[in-house]
Amino acid sequence: MNSISRKFKWTMLGLLVLLFSACLVSLNLGVVTISPNEVFYTIMGHGTEQQQLILFEIRLPAIVLAILVGAGMAVSGTILQSVTRNELADPGILGINAGAGLAVVIYISFFKTATGSLGTLSTFALPLFSFLGALLTAGLIMILAWKRGFHSIRLILVGIGINAGLSAMLIALQLRMTPHDFMQAMVWLSGDLWATQWKFVWALLPWFLILVPYSLYKAHTLNILNLGSSVATGLGIRADRERLFLLVLAVCLAGLGVAAGGGIAFLGLIAPHISRRLIGPNHYFLLPIAAILGSIILLVADTIGTNILSPTEIPAGLVVSIVSVPYFVYLLMKK
């Protein structure tokens, strides 16, 4: 146990250094390049007005949002894989992203058709519709997958079926859109960190600060559930109730992440897998490692997408998908 704890501390330290380095690079790069010295002077209050505007109002909220969304999606994927006991479980594969995307497309299509403009209501209505869409989709999946308890294969298959149906409805609605609305929906569905303003960060921050630490608190329950329902029942754990509660917790985290970052696929799949290879299956160590790793992956993806074809931006979700798809194919071939 001491060797595992020591490995966890060094792994955590290494990942925190990587996260800090990714934050510095993200602060430096952009349409307007700011050197590390200028970043330091600006943080100390000696930068120009332009540098202060770029760092504090544009880049810093985007960095904080990427860290929050990345951690939330990674923890959500870790919980889903543990509860379903299926290494291919992921908010995107189960249809949660599609449900959130369908709600957003419905909002863009019908509310804009009725009023002619989304107006100021869309500032918080768009993420709210996304979050509600994710919750409703998850609820439908749980109802259809329940049969004297949850079975991992049934849950995955129902999620894949719901995902296919919602994706078809998405395409049908998008065909009715104007070109402008279609592009807006496509950017969101591709996984764009669009809510890069402090008002969105402050709105989401309390929920992440509550749900992510609570997920870490449930690590003991996740470890016991991994031993099987009969063992969990023998140890005094009501397995089906705990699975349902943990599924709701994972869906809430995924819904918040999708509301702020759009349909970011594969992040909840790849971060837990890499974390298991680094630290093992013990959720006391796995969950925090996955959270930090998810933040690093999304922040690096956002930095690459923002700068590789500057001034044109590529949604961070596309960059994550490009990196993750080969690994996903490898998992399918292996399993």
mmCIF file of C-alpha atoms in Angstrom:
data_model
loop_
_atom_site.group_PDB
_atom_site.id
_atom_site.type_symbol
_atom_site.label_atom_id
_atom_site.label_comp_id
_atom_site.label_asym_id
_atom_site.label_seq_id
_atom_site.Cartn_x
_atom_site.Cartn_y
_atom_site.Cartn_z
ATOM 1 C CA MET A 1 0.000 0.000 0.000
ATOM 2 C CA ASN A 2 2.884 2.356 0.770
ATOM 3 C CA SER A 3 4.358 1.799 -2.688
ATOM 4 C CA ILE A 4 0.979 2.568 -4.290
ATOM 5 C CA SER A 5 0.596 5.714 -2.190
ATOM 6 C CA ARG A 6 4.106 6.798 -3.137
ATOM 7 C CA LYS A 7 3.380 6.149 -6.813
ATOM 8 C CA PHE A 8 0.138 8.128 -6.513
ATOM 9 C CA LYS A 9 1.939 11.123 -4.989
ATOM 10 C CA TRP A 10 4.595 11.194 -7.710
ATOM 11 C CA THR A 11 2.028 10.693 -10.462
ATOM 12 C CA MET A 12 -0.148 13.460 -9.041
ATOM 13 C CA LEU A 13 2.853 15.773 -8.767
ATOM 14 C CA GLY A 14 3.895 15.065 -12.355
ATOM 15 C CA LEU A 15 0.376 15.680 -13.675
ATOM 16 C CA LEU A 16 0.048 18.925 -11.718
ATOM 17 C CA VAL A 17 3.320 20.134 -13.241
ATOM 18 C CA LEU A 18 1.981 19.211 -16.697
ATOM 19 C CA LEU A 19 -1.271 21.052 -15.978
ATOM 20 C CA PHE A 20 0.587 24.155 -14.792
ATOM 21 C CA SER A 21 2.804 24.037 -17.890
ATOM 22 C CA ALA A 22 -0.245 23.683 -20.153
ATOM 23 C CA CYS A 23 -1.810 26.730 -18.453
ATOM 24 C CA LEU A 24 1.333 28.802 -19.083
ATOM 25 C CA VAL A 25 1.496 27.763 -22.746
ATOM 26 C CA SER A 26 -2.199 28.551 -23.180
ATOM 27 C CA LEU A 27 -1.677 31.994 -21.652
ATOM 28 C CA ASN A 28 1.240 32.674 -24.009
ATOM 29 C CA LEU A 29 -0.240 31.510 -27.303
ATOM 30 C CA GLY A 30 -3.001 33.060 -29.376
ATOM 31 C CA VAL A 31 -3.634 35.587 -32.128
ATOM 32 C CA VAL A 32 -1.671 38.003 -29.944
ATOM 33 C CA THR A 33 1.405 36.235 -28.550
ATOM 34 C CA ILE A 34 2.385 37.224 -25.017
ATOM 35 C CA SER A 35 5.788 36.107 -23.745
ATOM 36 C CA PRO A 36 6.186 34.403 -20.331
ATOM 37 C CA ASN A 37 7.817 37.549 -18.916
ATOM 38 C CA GLU A 38 4.914 39.678 -20.135
ATOM 39 C CA VAL A 39 2.448 37.192 -18.629
ATOM 40 C CA PHE A 40 4.237 37.483 -15.270
ATOM 41 C CA TYR A 41 4.320 41.289 -15.362
ATOM 42 C CA THR A 42 0.653 41.422 -16.368
ATOM 43 C CA ILE A 43 -0.371 39.107 -13.527
ATOM 44 C CA MET A 44 1.576 41.358 -11.150
ATOM 45 C CA GLY A 45 -0.400 44.335 -12.466
ATOM 46 C CA HIS A 46 2.257 45.927 -14.694
ATOM 47 C CA GLY A 47 0.999 44.873 -18.143
ATOM 48 C CA THR A 48 -0.666 47.026 -20.774
ATOM 49 C CA GLU A 49 -4.439 47.361 -20.980
ATOM 50 C CA GLN A 50 -4.463 45.113 -24.049
ATOM 51 C CA GLN A 51 -2.462 42.400 -22.273
ATOM 52 C CA GLN A 52 -4.711 42.600 -19.204
ATOM 53 C CA LEU A 53 -7.808 42.311 -21.394
ATOM 54 C CA ILE A 54 -6.433 39.301 -23.299
ATOM 55 C CA LEU A 55 -5.178 37.431 -20.239
ATOM 56 C CA PHE A 56 -7.862 38.135 -17.653
ATOM 57 C CA GLU A 57 -10.990 38.410 -19.801
ATOM 58 C CA ILE A 58 -10.305 36.025 -22.694
ATOM 59 C CA ARG A 59 -7.635 33.407 -21.984
ATOM 60 C CA LEU A 60 -7.909 32.881 -18.217
ATOM 61 C CA PRO A 61 -11.663 32.107 -18.147
ATOM 62 C CA ALA A 62 -11.156 29.713 -21.090
ATOM 63 C CA ILE A 63 -8.387 27.924 -19.152
ATOM 64 C CA VAL A 64 -10.487 27.639 -15.983
ATOM 65 C CA LEU A 65 -13.458 26.382 -18.004
ATOM 66 C CA ALA A 66 -11.323 23.751 -19.775
ATOM 67 C CA ILE A 67 -10.003 22.530 -16.409
ATOM 68 C CA LEU A 68 -13.510 22.275 -14.927
ATOM 69 C CA VAL A 69 -15.112 20.609 -17.951
ATOM 70 C CA GLY A 70 -12.189 18.227 -18.471
ATOM 71 C CA ALA A 71 -12.228 17.122 -14.832
ATOM 72 C CA GLY A 72 -15.999 16.714 -14.803
ATOM 73 C CA MET A 73 -16.138 14.648 -18.002
ATOM 74 C CA ALA A 74 -13.230 12.432 -16.889
ATOM 75 C CA VAL A 75 -14.764 11.733 -13.467
ATOM 76 C CA SER A 76 -18.133 11.089 -15.117
ATOM 77 C CA GLY A 77 -16.572 8.562 -17.495
ATOM 78 C CA THR A 78 -14.719 6.857 -14.639
ATOM 79 C CA ILE A 79 -17.930 6.437 -12.637
ATOM 80 C CA LEU A 80 -19.875 5.177 -15.659
ATOM 81 C CA GLN A 81 -17.211 2.591 -16.495
ATOM 82 C CA SER A 82 -17.146 1.408 -12.898
ATOM 83 C CA VAL A 83 -20.906 1.265 -12.369
ATOM 84 C CA THR A 84 -21.592 -0.495 -15.677
ATOM 85 C CA ARG A 85 -18.414 -2.613 -15.318
ATOM 86 C CA ASN A 86 -17.753 -1.896 -18.968
ATOM 87 C CA GLU A 87 -14.542 -0.215 -20.107
ATOM 88 C CA LEU A 88 -16.257 1.243 -23.189
ATOM 89 C CA ALA A 89 -18.829 3.259 -21.211
ATOM 90 C CA ASP A 90 -18.695 6.986 -21.879
ATOM 91 C CA PRO A 91 -21.214 9.878 -21.734
ATOM 92 C CA GLY A 92 -21.030 10.233 -25.525
ATOM 93 C CA ILE A 93 -21.477 6.538 -26.300
ATOM 94 C CA LEU A 94 -24.430 6.233 -23.890
ATOM 95 C CA GLY A 95 -26.297 9.026 -25.707
ATOM 96 C CA ILE A 96 -25.991 11.735 -23.044
ATOM 97 C CA ASN A 97 -24.138 14.079 -25.417
ATOM 98 C CA ALA A 98 -26.725 13.441 -28.144
ATOM 99 C CA GLY A 99 -29.570 14.222 -25.737
ATOM 100 C CA ALA A 100 -27.954 17.482 -24.707
ATOM 101 C CA GLY A 101 -27.254 18.324 -28.362
ATOM 102 C CA LEU A 102 -30.854 17.623 -29.374
ATOM 103 C CA ALA A 103 -32.119 19.966 -26.646
ATOM 104 C CA VAL A 104 -29.767 22.709 -27.871
ATOM 105 C CA VAL A 105 -30.829 22.252 -31.511
ATOM 106 C CA ILE A 106 -34.508 22.348 -30.487
ATOM 107 C CA TYR A 107 -33.872 25.580 -28.609
ATOM 108 C CA ILE A 108 -31.992 27.177 -31.509
ATOM 109 C CA SER A 109 -34.593 26.044 -34.068
ATOM 110 C CA PHE A 110 -37.911 26.801 -32.414
ATOM 111 C CA PHE A 111 -37.126 29.711 -30.113
ATOM 112 C CA LYS A 112 -35.292 31.603 -32.833
ATOM 113 C CA THR A 113 -38.042 30.813 -35.345
ATOM 114 C CA ALA A 114 -40.618 32.256 -32.989
ATOM 115 C CA THR A 115 -38.783 35.421 -31.947
ATOM 116 C CA GLY A 116 -36.401 36.054 -34.834
ATOM 117 C CA SER A 117 -33.454 36.213 -32.419
ATOM 118 C CA LEU A 118 -32.186 34.260 -29.454
ATOM 119 C CA GLY A 119 -31.609 37.487 -27.568
ATOM 120 C CA THR A 120 -30.106 37.793 -24.104
ATOM 121 C CA LEU A 121 -32.123 34.790 -22.882
ATOM 122 C CA SER A 122 -29.732 32.453 -24.696
ATOM 123 C CA THR A 123 -26.868 33.424 -22.362
ATOM 124 C CA PHE A 124 -27.974 30.921 -19.748
ATOM 125 C CA ALA A 125 -30.901 29.219 -21.512
ATOM 126 C CA LEU A 126 -28.589 27.382 -23.926
ATOM 127 C CA PRO A 127 -26.564 25.607 -21.199
ATOM 128 C CA LEU A 128 -29.771 25.058 -19.201
ATOM 129 C CA PHE A 129 -31.477 23.324 -22.144
ATOM 130 C CA SER A 130 -28.317 21.275 -22.684
ATOM 131 C CA PHE A 131 -28.212 20.158 -19.061
ATOM 132 C CA LEU A 132 -31.913 19.246 -19.016
ATOM 133 C CA GLY A 133 -31.517 17.328 -22.285
ATOM 134 C CA ALA A 134 -28.676 15.287 -20.782
ATOM 135 C CA LEU A 135 -30.709 14.501 -17.639
ATOM 136 C CA LEU A 136 -33.852 13.512 -19.573
ATOM 137 C CA THR A 137 -31.845 11.260 -21.895
ATOM 138 C CA ALA A 138 -30.129 9.576 -18.955
ATOM 139 C CA GLY A 139 -33.493 9.079 -17.262
ATOM 140 C CA LEU A 140 -34.915 7.422 -20.385
ATOM 141 C CA ILE A 141 -31.863 5.132 -20.637
ATOM 142 C CA MET A 142 -32.178 4.103 -16.979
ATOM 143 C CA ILE A 143 -35.896 3.351 -17.305
ATOM 144 C CA LEU A 144 -35.417 1.222 -20.413
ATOM 145 C CA ALA A 145 -32.319 -0.531 -19.039
ATOM 146 C CA TRP A 146 -33.865 -1.425 -15.655
ATOM 147 C CA LYS A 147 -34.948 -5.031 -15.291
ATOM 148 C CA ARG A 148 -34.629 -6.278 -11.711
ATOM 149 C CA GLY A 149 -31.527 -4.127 -11.431
ATOM 150 C CA PHE A 150 -28.954 -2.742 -13.846
ATOM 151 C CA HIS A 151 -27.029 -5.028 -16.158
ATOM 152 C CA SER A 152 -23.955 -3.519 -17.786
ATOM 153 C CA ILE A 153 -24.515 -4.959 -21.272
ATOM 154 C CA ARG A 154 -28.186 -3.944 -21.292
ATOM 155 C CA LEU A 155 -27.313 -0.411 -20.186
ATOM 156 C CA ILE A 156 -24.669 -0.020 -22.890
ATOM 157 C CA LEU A 157 -26.916 -1.423 -25.637
ATOM 158 C CA VAL A 158 -29.863 0.759 -24.624
ATOM 159 C CA GLY A 159 -27.547 3.780 -24.546
ATOM 160 C CA ILE A 160 -26.217 3.011 -28.023
ATOM 161 C CA GLY A 161 -29.771 2.619 -29.334
ATOM 162 C CA ILE A 162 -30.925 5.890 -27.761
ATOM 163 C CA ASN A 163 -27.809 7.598 -29.107
ATOM 164 C CA ALA A 164 -28.610 6.424 -32.653
ATOM 165 C CA GLY A 165 -32.227 7.564 -32.411
ATOM 166 C CA LEU A 166 -31.371 10.984 -31.009
ATOM 167 C CA SER A 167 -28.634 11.464 -33.618
ATOM 168 C CA ALA A 168 -31.191 10.791 -36.372
ATOM 169 C CA MET A 169 -33.558 13.360 -34.847
ATOM 170 C CA LEU A 170 -30.651 15.814 -34.667
ATOM 171 C CA ILE A 171 -29.970 15.452 -38.384
ATOM 172 C CA ALA A 172 -33.666 15.876 -39.221
ATOM 173 C CA LEU A 173 -33.887 19.109 -37.223
ATOM 174 C CA GLN A 174 -30.632 20.467 -38.630
ATOM 175 C CA LEU A 175 -31.983 20.095 -42.165
ATOM 176 C CA ARG A 176 -34.679 22.646 -41.271
ATOM 177 C CA MET A 177 -32.188 25.233 -40.032
ATOM 178 C CA THR A 178 -30.915 28.331 -41.753
ATOM 179 C CA PRO A 179 -27.201 28.200 -42.698
ATOM 180 C CA HIS A 180 -26.301 30.481 -39.767
ATOM 181 C CA ASP A 181 -28.194 28.398 -37.213
ATOM 182 C CA PHE A 182 -26.798 25.200 -38.712
ATOM 183 C CA MET A 183 -23.212 26.435 -38.290
ATOM 184 C CA GLN A 184 -23.929 27.542 -34.725
ATOM 185 C CA ALA A 185 -25.322 24.114 -33.859
ATOM 186 C CA MET A 186 -22.469 22.269 -35.617
ATOM 187 C CA VAL A 187 -19.795 24.209 -33.739
ATOM 188 C CA TRP A 188 -21.507 23.429 -30.439
ATOM 189 C CA LEU A 189 -21.982 19.737 -31.301
ATOM 190 C CA SER A 190 -18.299 19.470 -32.273
ATOM 191 C CA GLY A 191 -17.248 20.307 -28.730
ATOM 192 C CA ASP A 192 -16.505 24.019 -28.679
ATOM 193 C CA LEU A 193 -15.627 25.634 -25.349
ATOM 194 C CA TRP A 194 -17.966 28.479 -26.142
ATOM 195 C CA ALA A 195 -18.838 29.678 -22.602
ATOM 196 C CA THR A 196 -15.434 31.332 -22.072
ATOM 197 C CA GLN A 197 -16.683 34.209 -19.943
ATOM 198 C CA TRP A 198 -16.388 34.685 -16.220
ATOM 199 C CA LYS A 199 -20.176 34.749 -15.743
ATOM 200 C CA PHE A 200 -20.391 31.184 -17.079
ATOM 201 C CA VAL A 201 -17.389 30.086 -15.023
ATOM 202 C CA TRP A 202 -18.912 31.460 -11.805
ATOM 203 C CA ALA A 203 -22.254 29.826 -12.659
ATOM 204 C CA LEU A 204 -20.667 26.391 -13.167
ATOM 205 C CA LEU A 205 -17.900 26.510 -10.557
ATOM 206 C CA PRO A 206 -20.054 25.816 -7.440
ATOM 207 C CA TRP A 207 -21.582 22.704 -9.025
ATOM 208 C CA PHE A 208 -18.200 21.280 -10.005
ATOM 209 C CA LEU A 209 -16.795 22.101 -6.545
ATOM 210 C CA ILE A 210 -19.655 20.114 -5.002
ATOM 211 C CA LEU A 211 -19.974 17.160 -7.395
ATOM 212 C CA VAL A 212 -16.298 16.355 -8.092
ATOM 213 C CA PRO A 213 -15.250 16.172 -4.388
ATOM 214 C CA TYR A 214 -18.412 14.186 -3.621
ATOM 215 C CA SER A 215 -17.443 11.750 -6.374
ATOM 216 C CA LEU A 216 -14.076 11.314 -4.648
ATOM 217 C CA TYR A 217 -15.953 10.677 -1.392
ATOM 218 C CA LYS A 218 -17.848 7.815 -3.079
ATOM 219 C CA ALA A 219 -14.596 6.060 -4.064
ATOM 220 C CA HIS A 220 -15.086 3.473 -1.297
ATOM 221 C CA THR A 221 -18.540 2.579 -2.648
ATOM 222 C CA LEU A 222 -17.192 2.279 -6.193
ATOM 223 C CA ASN A 223 -14.448 -0.070 -5.009
ATOM 224 C CA ILE A 224 -16.985 -2.300 -3.259
ATOM 225 C CA LEU A 225 -19.384 -2.334 -6.235
ATOM 226 C CA ASN A 226 -16.514 -3.513 -8.428
ATOM 227 C CA LEU A 227 -16.383 -6.698 -6.314
ATOM 228 C CA GLY A 228 -19.872 -7.666 -7.514
ATOM 229 C CA SER A 229 -23.450 -7.219 -6.271
ATOM 230 C CA SER A 230 -23.413 -10.237 -3.958
ATOM 231 C CA VAL A 231 -20.213 -9.123 -2.199
ATOM 232 C CA ALA A 232 -21.487 -5.536 -1.977
ATOM 233 C CA THR A 233 -24.765 -6.724 -0.427
ATOM 234 C CA GLY A 234 -22.841 -8.862 2.054
ATOM 235 C CA LEU A 235 -20.853 -5.789 3.085
ATOM 236 C CA GLY A 236 -24.024 -3.803 3.721
ATOM 237 C CA ILE A 237 -24.183 -1.884 0.427
ATOM 238 C CA ARG A 238 -27.537 -1.651 -1.383
ATOM 239 C CA ALA A 239 -26.013 -2.252 -4.798
ATOM 240 C CA ASP A 240 -28.875 -1.230 -7.099
ATOM 241 C CA ARG A 241 -29.652 1.949 -5.153
ATOM 242 C CA GLU A 242 -25.987 2.958 -5.063
ATOM 243 C CA ARG A 243 -25.580 2.259 -8.789
ATOM 244 C CA LEU A 244 -28.611 4.407 -9.577
ATOM 245 C CA PHE A 245 -27.331 7.226 -7.371
ATOM 246 C CA LEU A 246 -23.843 7.061 -8.922
ATOM 247 C CA LEU A 247 -25.319 7.047 -12.429
ATOM 248 C CA VAL A 248 -27.240 10.232 -11.609
ATOM 249 C CA LEU A 249 -24.035 11.752 -10.236
ATOM 250 C CA ALA A 250 -22.123 10.862 -13.413
ATOM 251 C CA VAL A 251 -24.901 12.233 -15.621
ATOM 252 C CA CYS A 252 -24.957 15.527 -13.707
ATOM 253 C CA LEU A 253 -21.204 15.932 -14.203
ATOM 254 C CA ALA A 254 -21.478 15.061 -17.890
ATOM 255 C CA GLY A 255 -24.465 17.372 -18.325
ATOM 256 C CA LEU A 256 -22.592 20.301 -16.803
ATOM 257 C CA GLY A 257 -19.578 19.575 -19.011
ATOM 258 C CA VAL A 258 -21.676 19.322 -22.161
ATOM 259 C CA ALA A 259 -23.576 22.502 -21.257
ATOM 260 C CA ALA A 260 -20.350 24.515 -21.178
ATOM 261 C CA GLY A 261 -18.189 22.618 -23.654
ATOM 262 C CA GLY A 262 -20.603 21.124 -26.171
ATOM 263 C CA GLY A 263 -20.487 17.542 -27.388
ATOM 264 C CA ILE A 264 -16.939 16.600 -26.372
ATOM 265 C CA ALA A 265 -16.682 12.941 -27.333
ATOM 266 C CA PHE A 266 -14.240 10.306 -26.035
ATOM 267 C CA LEU A 267 -12.787 12.426 -23.207
ATOM 268 C CA GLY A 268 -14.747 10.429 -20.631
ATOM 269 C CA LEU A 269 -13.469 7.245 -22.285
ATOM 270 C CA ILE A 270 -9.775 7.888 -22.747
ATOM 271 C CA ALA A 271 -8.942 9.720 -19.488
ATOM 272 C CA PRO A 272 -10.048 6.867 -17.148
ATOM 273 C CA HIS A 273 -8.194 4.277 -19.259
ATOM 274 C CA ILE A 274 -4.919 6.175 -19.211
ATOM 275 C CA SER A 275 -5.384 6.784 -15.478
ATOM 276 C CA ARG A 276 -5.831 3.059 -14.793
ATOM 277 C CA ARG A 277 -2.596 2.342 -16.606
ATOM 278 C CA LEU A 278 -0.850 4.987 -14.505
ATOM 279 C CA ILE A 279 -2.207 4.185 -11.041
ATOM 280 C CA GLY A 280 -4.429 1.055 -11.133
ATOM 281 C CA PRO A 281 -8.148 0.432 -10.457
ATOM 282 C CA ASN A 282 -8.383 1.724 -6.858
ATOM 283 C CA HIS A 283 -10.852 4.620 -7.050
ATOM 284 C CA TYR A 284 -9.227 6.444 -4.129
ATOM 285 C CA PHE A 285 -6.330 7.117 -6.499
ATOM 286 C CA LEU A 286 -8.038 6.656 -9.872
ATOM 287 C CA LEU A 287 -10.639 9.430 -9.589
ATOM 288 C CA PRO A 288 -8.275 12.342 -8.768
ATOM 289 C CA ILE A 289 -5.751 11.195 -11.380
ATOM 290 C CA ALA A 290 -8.506 10.949 -14.005
ATOM 291 C CA ALA A 291 -9.813 14.423 -13.075
ATOM 292 C CA ILE A 292 -6.422 16.086 -13.540
ATOM 293 C CA LEU A 293 -5.665 14.095 -16.679
ATOM 294 C CA GLY A 294 -9.023 15.070 -18.186
ATOM 295 C CA SER A 295 -8.244 18.723 -17.486
ATOM 296 C CA ILE A 296 -4.830 18.404 -19.146
ATOM 297 C CA ILE A 297 -6.210 16.668 -22.253
ATOM 298 C CA LEU A 298 -8.990 19.207 -22.811
ATOM 299 C CA LEU A 299 -6.777 22.224 -22.098
ATOM 300 C CA VAL A 300 -4.077 21.004 -24.499
ATOM 301 C CA ALA A 301 -6.735 20.183 -27.116
ATOM 302 C CA ASP A 302 -8.246 23.660 -26.783
ATOM 303 C CA THR A 303 -4.808 25.281 -27.064
ATOM 304 C CA ILE A 304 -4.001 23.247 -30.190
ATOM 305 C CA GLY A 305 -7.396 23.957 -31.758
ATOM 306 C CA THR A 306 -7.096 27.673 -31.071
ATOM 307 C CA ASN A 307 -3.585 28.078 -32.469
ATOM 308 C CA ILE A 308 -2.826 25.414 -35.090
ATOM 309 C CA LEU A 309 -4.788 27.187 -37.863
ATOM 310 C CA SER A 310 -4.912 30.656 -36.280
ATOM 311 C CA PRO A 311 -6.934 32.867 -36.684
ATOM 312 C CA THR A 312 -9.349 30.021 -37.576
ATOM 313 C CA GLU A 313 -10.264 27.962 -34.515
ATOM 314 C CA ILE A 314 -10.901 24.206 -34.413
ATOM 315 C CA PRO A 315 -13.316 23.048 -31.672
ATOM 316 C CA ALA A 316 -11.483 21.316 -28.832
ATOM 317 C CA GLY A 317 -13.825 18.335 -29.111
ATOM 318 C CA LEU A 318 -12.597 17.615 -32.639
ATOM 319 C CA VAL A 319 -8.982 17.628 -31.470
ATOM 320 C CA VAL A 320 -9.839 15.247 -28.603
ATOM 321 C CA SER A 321 -11.650 12.940 -31.048
ATOM 322 C CA ILE A 322 -8.740 12.892 -33.512
ATOM 323 C CA VAL A 323 -6.384 11.843 -30.717
ATOM 324 C CA SER A 324 -8.831 9.413 -29.058
ATOM 325 C CA VAL A 325 -10.301 7.513 -32.022
ATOM 326 C CA PRO A 326 -7.181 5.345 -32.611
ATOM 327 C CA TYR A 327 -7.169 4.429 -28.920
ATOM 328 C CA PHE A 328 -10.899 3.681 -29.044
ATOM 329 C CA VAL A 329 -10.393 1.367 -32.029
ATOM 330 C CA TYR A 330 -7.597 -0.345 -30.116
ATOM 331 C CA LEU A 331 -9.950 -0.931 -27.178
ATOM 332 C CA LEU A 332 -12.626 -2.387 -29.455
ATOM 333 C CA MET A 333 -10.111 -4.755 -31.047
ATOM 334 C CA LYS A 334 -8.765 -5.744 -27.637
ATOM 335 C CA LYS A 335 -12.185 -6.391 -26.063
#
